[in-house]
Amino acid sequence: MAGVHLHVHSAFSFLEGTAWPQRLLEEAARQAIEVVALTDLHRVSGVVPFLEAAAAYGVKGVVGAEVTVAGWGRLVLLAAGDAGYRALSEVLQAAHLHHPRGAPAVEWEDLERWGPELVALTGDRSGVMGRAWWEGGPRLMEERAHMLQRVFPPGRLYLEMTASELPGDRQFHRLLADLGAHRRIPLVATNAVHYPTKADFGLFDLFACIRLGQPVEAVHPERRLNAENYLKRWEEMAAVLAPWPQALRNALALAERLEPPNLLRRRHSPRFPLPAGGDPQRYLTRLVEAGVRRRYGARWRAVMGRVRQELAVIADTGFADYFLVVWDVARWARRQGIRFAGRGSAADSVVAYALGITAVDAYARGLQFERFMSRERRETPDIDIDFDARRRDEVVEYVRRRYGADRVARVATYQTYRRRLAVREIGKALGFPSQELDRLAKSLPEAPLGQIRERWEAIPELRRFRAEAARMRELLRWAEQAEGLPRHLGTHLGGVVISGEPVVAVGPCERSAKGEVVLAFDKRDVERLGLLKLDLLALRAFTAVEAAVGAVRRRAPEFSYEAIPAEDPATYRRLQQGESIGVFQLESPAQRALALRLRPECWEDLVASLALIRPGPIKGNMVDPFVNRRRGREPVRYPHPDLEPILAKTYGVVLFQEQVIAIASTLAGFTPGEADALRRVMTHGRSHAEMARIGEQFKAKAIARGVEPAVAETVFQQLAGYASYGFNEAHAAAFAETAYRTAYLLEHYPAEYFLGLLNAQPMGYYPVDILLVEARRRGVVVEPIDINRSAVAVTQPAPGRLRLGLGMVPGLGSAGAAAVVQNRPAEGYRHPVEVLERAGLDEDQVATLIRIGAFDGITQDRTGLLASLWARDRLGLLPPRGIEPWPWERRVWWDYRYLGFGQRAQFLAPWRRELERQGFLSVAAVRRRPLGQPVRMVATVYRPHRPPTRSGRLVVFLSLYDETGVLEAWLGPQGYQRFGQWLFGPRWPWVTVIGHVRPQGLAIDALRPWRPPRMLE
Amino acid sequence: MRAIEAVWPDRQGRPRGFRWRRRYVRVATVLESWREVRAWWRGEPELRCWRVEGEDGGIYELAQSADGWWMLKVYD
């Protein structure tokens, strides 16, 4: 017997469901269930994967949601067709936007307004009838049924009977049946499903405990008494609800009647507001032609052929309005002086370049437009633009004003359970002490939880939990089930949708933690729903650039960031030495190691560098051939002569996604669109069978064009190995622009550039402590935070000098720092109590300022200052009493303790003489040692990580630093087994290391924690 | 929760009669039935429960688990 389930929650009910919609439909298909209604709590966020999976499994997917009716309890609302979906969306949006975040509820008037378009089921025991029964018995049930009948016309209201097998069901069901008979409301059978199978109940119950904030051992009336809310076979439903066959019959009939909305085959693009009667394609063409003349000058005619091809694709796919919208945003930002740059595959387009959206000349670079968009694809192309992080919200606000607040929304992200969060939350529910969970979470290596569970004994940092291993493994088993499931809704970093009609027609919006209106679908779903999406990203590197350029211009007003010389030898010399900490995208240890080998000499080398340090080229062993060929140590070879024009600029190595497309077109005769489709399959669908199928297609076509079978095979293997993780050239080129310019700033204006970096924190790979080491190493004088001299931000009091800002003090906040500055008397603060009184800070905040030495300019007697602060004694300290200042190492220690970085010196600097006496080298001294030499050193550890490998043999990579610089180091698999416990989990930041000097850094043989020889408190 | 000496179920698994404190009790009516999970995280099994009225006039709550039959409550 086929069956239906009209009340089903997925994991999008956040902690009230345990499975993705796909998993539910898979189970439904297995149980021969023909219709499933997805009724997540207060949202329809799962609707896209649900409808897609429903089509794939041959199940009819009905869309709905369960809502809380204010003061009444829950009600299941089902959407019949498009009109029903719109009504459901309106109800949900009102529930979210008219109530505090996290407590959505449907008001009666919204139900009255939109209810008639919907079908309502009265829910389970937490539903409106269950609550009425509990709170007022049959009379209240009768009253509420009467009220609901006034909203929902006959045939649109059902009394829900669940096969939950709870105590009291017999009486409750009888009351429902009597009420139904009396008021002529039909019964309907559901199972209020929250998980696919009975075996999933444990996770559901743990989620309930997380939601209720209690351990699993504690009882709570909201926890389910049994494990019956799974996708039951219809026979099971019939057996449990045997006394009420009409409820089962009605469910089947209702499911038959409900049609899914048509959501996935529409487009809601906005119309760009043109002068009356204007045609968007014609307008776009005019703008592009003008742009081409501007960009290319006398050469413009040569470019027009390519431009016309691009415009034709844009016309055929109907995206002229989209380009106009993006052009308009870019134009507005430029007029406001907001720094921006288009990134990603949009830089493959000459049209985008001509419109001033991107800065990469796609024509000159021969970039493939088809990587960006094609007739075959017909999806909304992705245009991502990076803006100065501080001003990005102004751009979003402009878009909102331009197209209307109801037609613009931010895009959501589904915040999913990551390993650590899953371990912490589920562990807490299972009753583990939080300290133990913290230690475990911090000790987990970068591997799937299942793998960690199986290899527990082989992971050194988990050995400390030996006594608890069995319980911990059990915890990981549950956490593994939660891993990847959506936990709550977040806001996408830059995604903004613009719709041609109110966004609510596509889906309901919610309010983010920052109060913004967010469409409750993620980036992928938004595209599937046919909305136009812009990625307006906030890039802190631009914030840093803006600040640095401002500082440079104060002493050299003629300086122009845009006019930075194209190929500056000094900049490249610095990069060749691997000295690029702080440079956009080129500062990571891997990039710096590559620079030492590649020795970049021109802009193209930077483009290649950005594409080389990616999983594709690294796993495909393309880095070595590329470097060797670039440096002339290996001849450049091409698998086929026809590939020379495509691969010449990368020395015969496939480095960019665009090259994949070009190779497929040239060698196998794919149309550009087909070739991009091939690239996409290679990228996304990596099943063995699918790859084999494409391989056959590629080879057959290539051989038909006269290519040797062996060559076709070789080329395909190269493409397949690479394409899945490759980078697109346009993106690399767009990033290389900023990379080069920031490298130039770092080389020629180090003080100003470090000022920019410090004021744009948090950003980049390295923390403030390392940036300060680098700044000092480059000759910049760093002055500490001073209550009377510091501004909120880092400032430049004189050329080559930086004064750290009050905004860097944790616990003070930008408001506290601003209050200190704004209320500073003309003659300066004279005493901490004055700061307390004038700036309105609390005692703890002022005490922190004393501890970090912000009052050292008044007196260095920090102990006395603290005592007088607690005593509110403003006279006790003045004039200074001549007490010995704290020793240097203690002052540095307190910097680290209260600021997290050394403002006067790096932590190890005060110990250097002592360390040297003991034979420990500094980073700089290690660098000077010949290759292969054994060395001993004490250093600060930064970012130890052990990337997963297929073989399971883990190598730990880490940065070691002290006051003389940064050194990259690694620890082999055996060393990891012996010393890994000192690097992961709660750990001491300083280590004694014994190792050997290698070209890329230090190969560590042994390490152990290093503790300062004297007490510093 | 105490073990019941013997239970005679019908074909649907419902108790028809049971032996309790050396006395046979025939079930007159099944008043209610439900399922219950206990401390699943400690491996305790699921229970299938019945509230029945015996022909002796007593109200009993019986439960069946994988381990056998149990008396949950007896109402005087």
mmCIF file with all atom_site columns, C-alpha atoms in Angstrom, chain A residues 165 167-168 170 198 205 216-217 225-226 228 478, chain B residues 30-37 40-42 46:
data_model
loop_
_atom_site.group_PDB
_atom_site.id
_atom_site.type_symbol
_atom_site.label_atom_id
_atom_site.label_alt_id
_atom_site.label_comp_id
_atom_site.label_asym_id
_atom_site.label_entity_id
_atom_site.label_seq_id
_atom_site.pdbx_PDB_ins_code
_atom_site.Cartn_x
_atom_site.Cartn_y
_atom_site.Cartn_z
_atom_site.occupancy
_atom_site.B_iso_or_equiv
_atom_site.pdbx_formal_charge
_atom_site.auth_seq_id
_atom_site.auth_comp_id
_atom_site.auth_asym_id
_atom_site.auth_atom_id
_atom_site.pdbx_PDB_model_num
ATOM 1  C CA . GLU A 1 165 ? 1.843  6.093  20.266 1.00 0.00 ? 165 GLU A CA 1
ATOM 2  C CA . PRO A 1 167 ? 0.073  7.821  26.512 1.00 0.00 ? 167 PRO A CA 1
ATOM 3  C CA . GLY A 1 168 ? -3.313 9.519  26.251 1.00 0.00 ? 168 GLY A CA 1
ATOM 4  C CA . ARG A 1 170 ? -6.672 7.077  22.713 1.00 0.00 ? 170 ARG A CA 1
ATOM 5  C CA . LYS A 1 198 ? 13.843 4.905  14.552 1.00 0.00 ? 198 LYS A CA 1
ATOM 6  C CA . ASP A 1 205 ? 16.888 13.560 21.580 1.00 0.00 ? 205 ASP A CA 1
ATOM 7  C CA . VAL A 1 216 ? 20.375 14.001 28.622 1.00 0.00 ? 216 VAL A CA 1
ATOM 8  C CA . GLU A 1 217 ? 19.963 12.678 32.181 1.00 0.00 ? 217 GLU A CA 1
ATOM 9  C CA . LEU A 1 225 ? 8.730  10.126 25.346 1.00 0.00 ? 225 LEU A CA 1
ATOM 10 C CA . ASN A 1 226 ? 9.340  7.692  22.535 1.00 0.00 ? 226 ASN A CA 1
ATOM 11 C CA . GLU A 1 228 ? 7.950  6.949  17.051 1.00 0.00 ? 228 GLU A CA 1
ATOM 12 C CA . TRP A 1 478 ? 27.068 10.948 17.822 1.00 0.00 ? 478 TRP A CA 1
ATOM 13 C CA . VAL B 2 30  ? -7.052 -2.420 27.379 1.00 0.00 ? 30  VAL B CA 1
ATOM 14 C CA . LEU B 2 31  ? -7.477 1.215  28.416 1.00 0.00 ? 31  LEU B CA 1
ATOM 15 C CA . GLU B 2 32  ? -4.401 2.674  26.773 1.00 0.00 ? 32  GLU B CA 1
ATOM 16 C CA . SER B 2 33  ? -1.241 1.641  25.024 1.00 0.00 ? 33  SER B CA 1
ATOM 17 C CA . TRP B 2 34  ? 1.939  3.546  24.188 1.00 0.00 ? 34  TRP B CA 1
ATOM 18 C CA . ARG B 2 35  ? 5.634  3.188  23.628 1.00 0.00 ? 35  ARG B CA 1
ATOM 19 C CA . GLU B 2 36  ? 8.392  4.642  25.738 1.00 0.00 ? 36  GLU B CA 1
ATOM 20 C CA . VAL B 2 37  ? 12.136 4.997  25.416 1.00 0.00 ? 37  VAL B CA 1
ATOM 21 C CA . TRP B 2 40  ? 18.630 5.006  25.599 1.00 0.00 ? 40  TRP B CA 1
ATOM 22 C CA . TRP B 2 41  ? 22.111 6.550  26.106 1.00 0.00 ? 41  TRP B CA 1
ATOM 23 C CA . ARG B 2 42  ? 22.750 3.874  28.732 1.00 0.00 ? 42  ARG B CA 1
ATOM 24 C CA . GLU B 2 46  ? 12.420 0.576  24.460 1.00 0.00 ? 46  GLU B CA 1
#
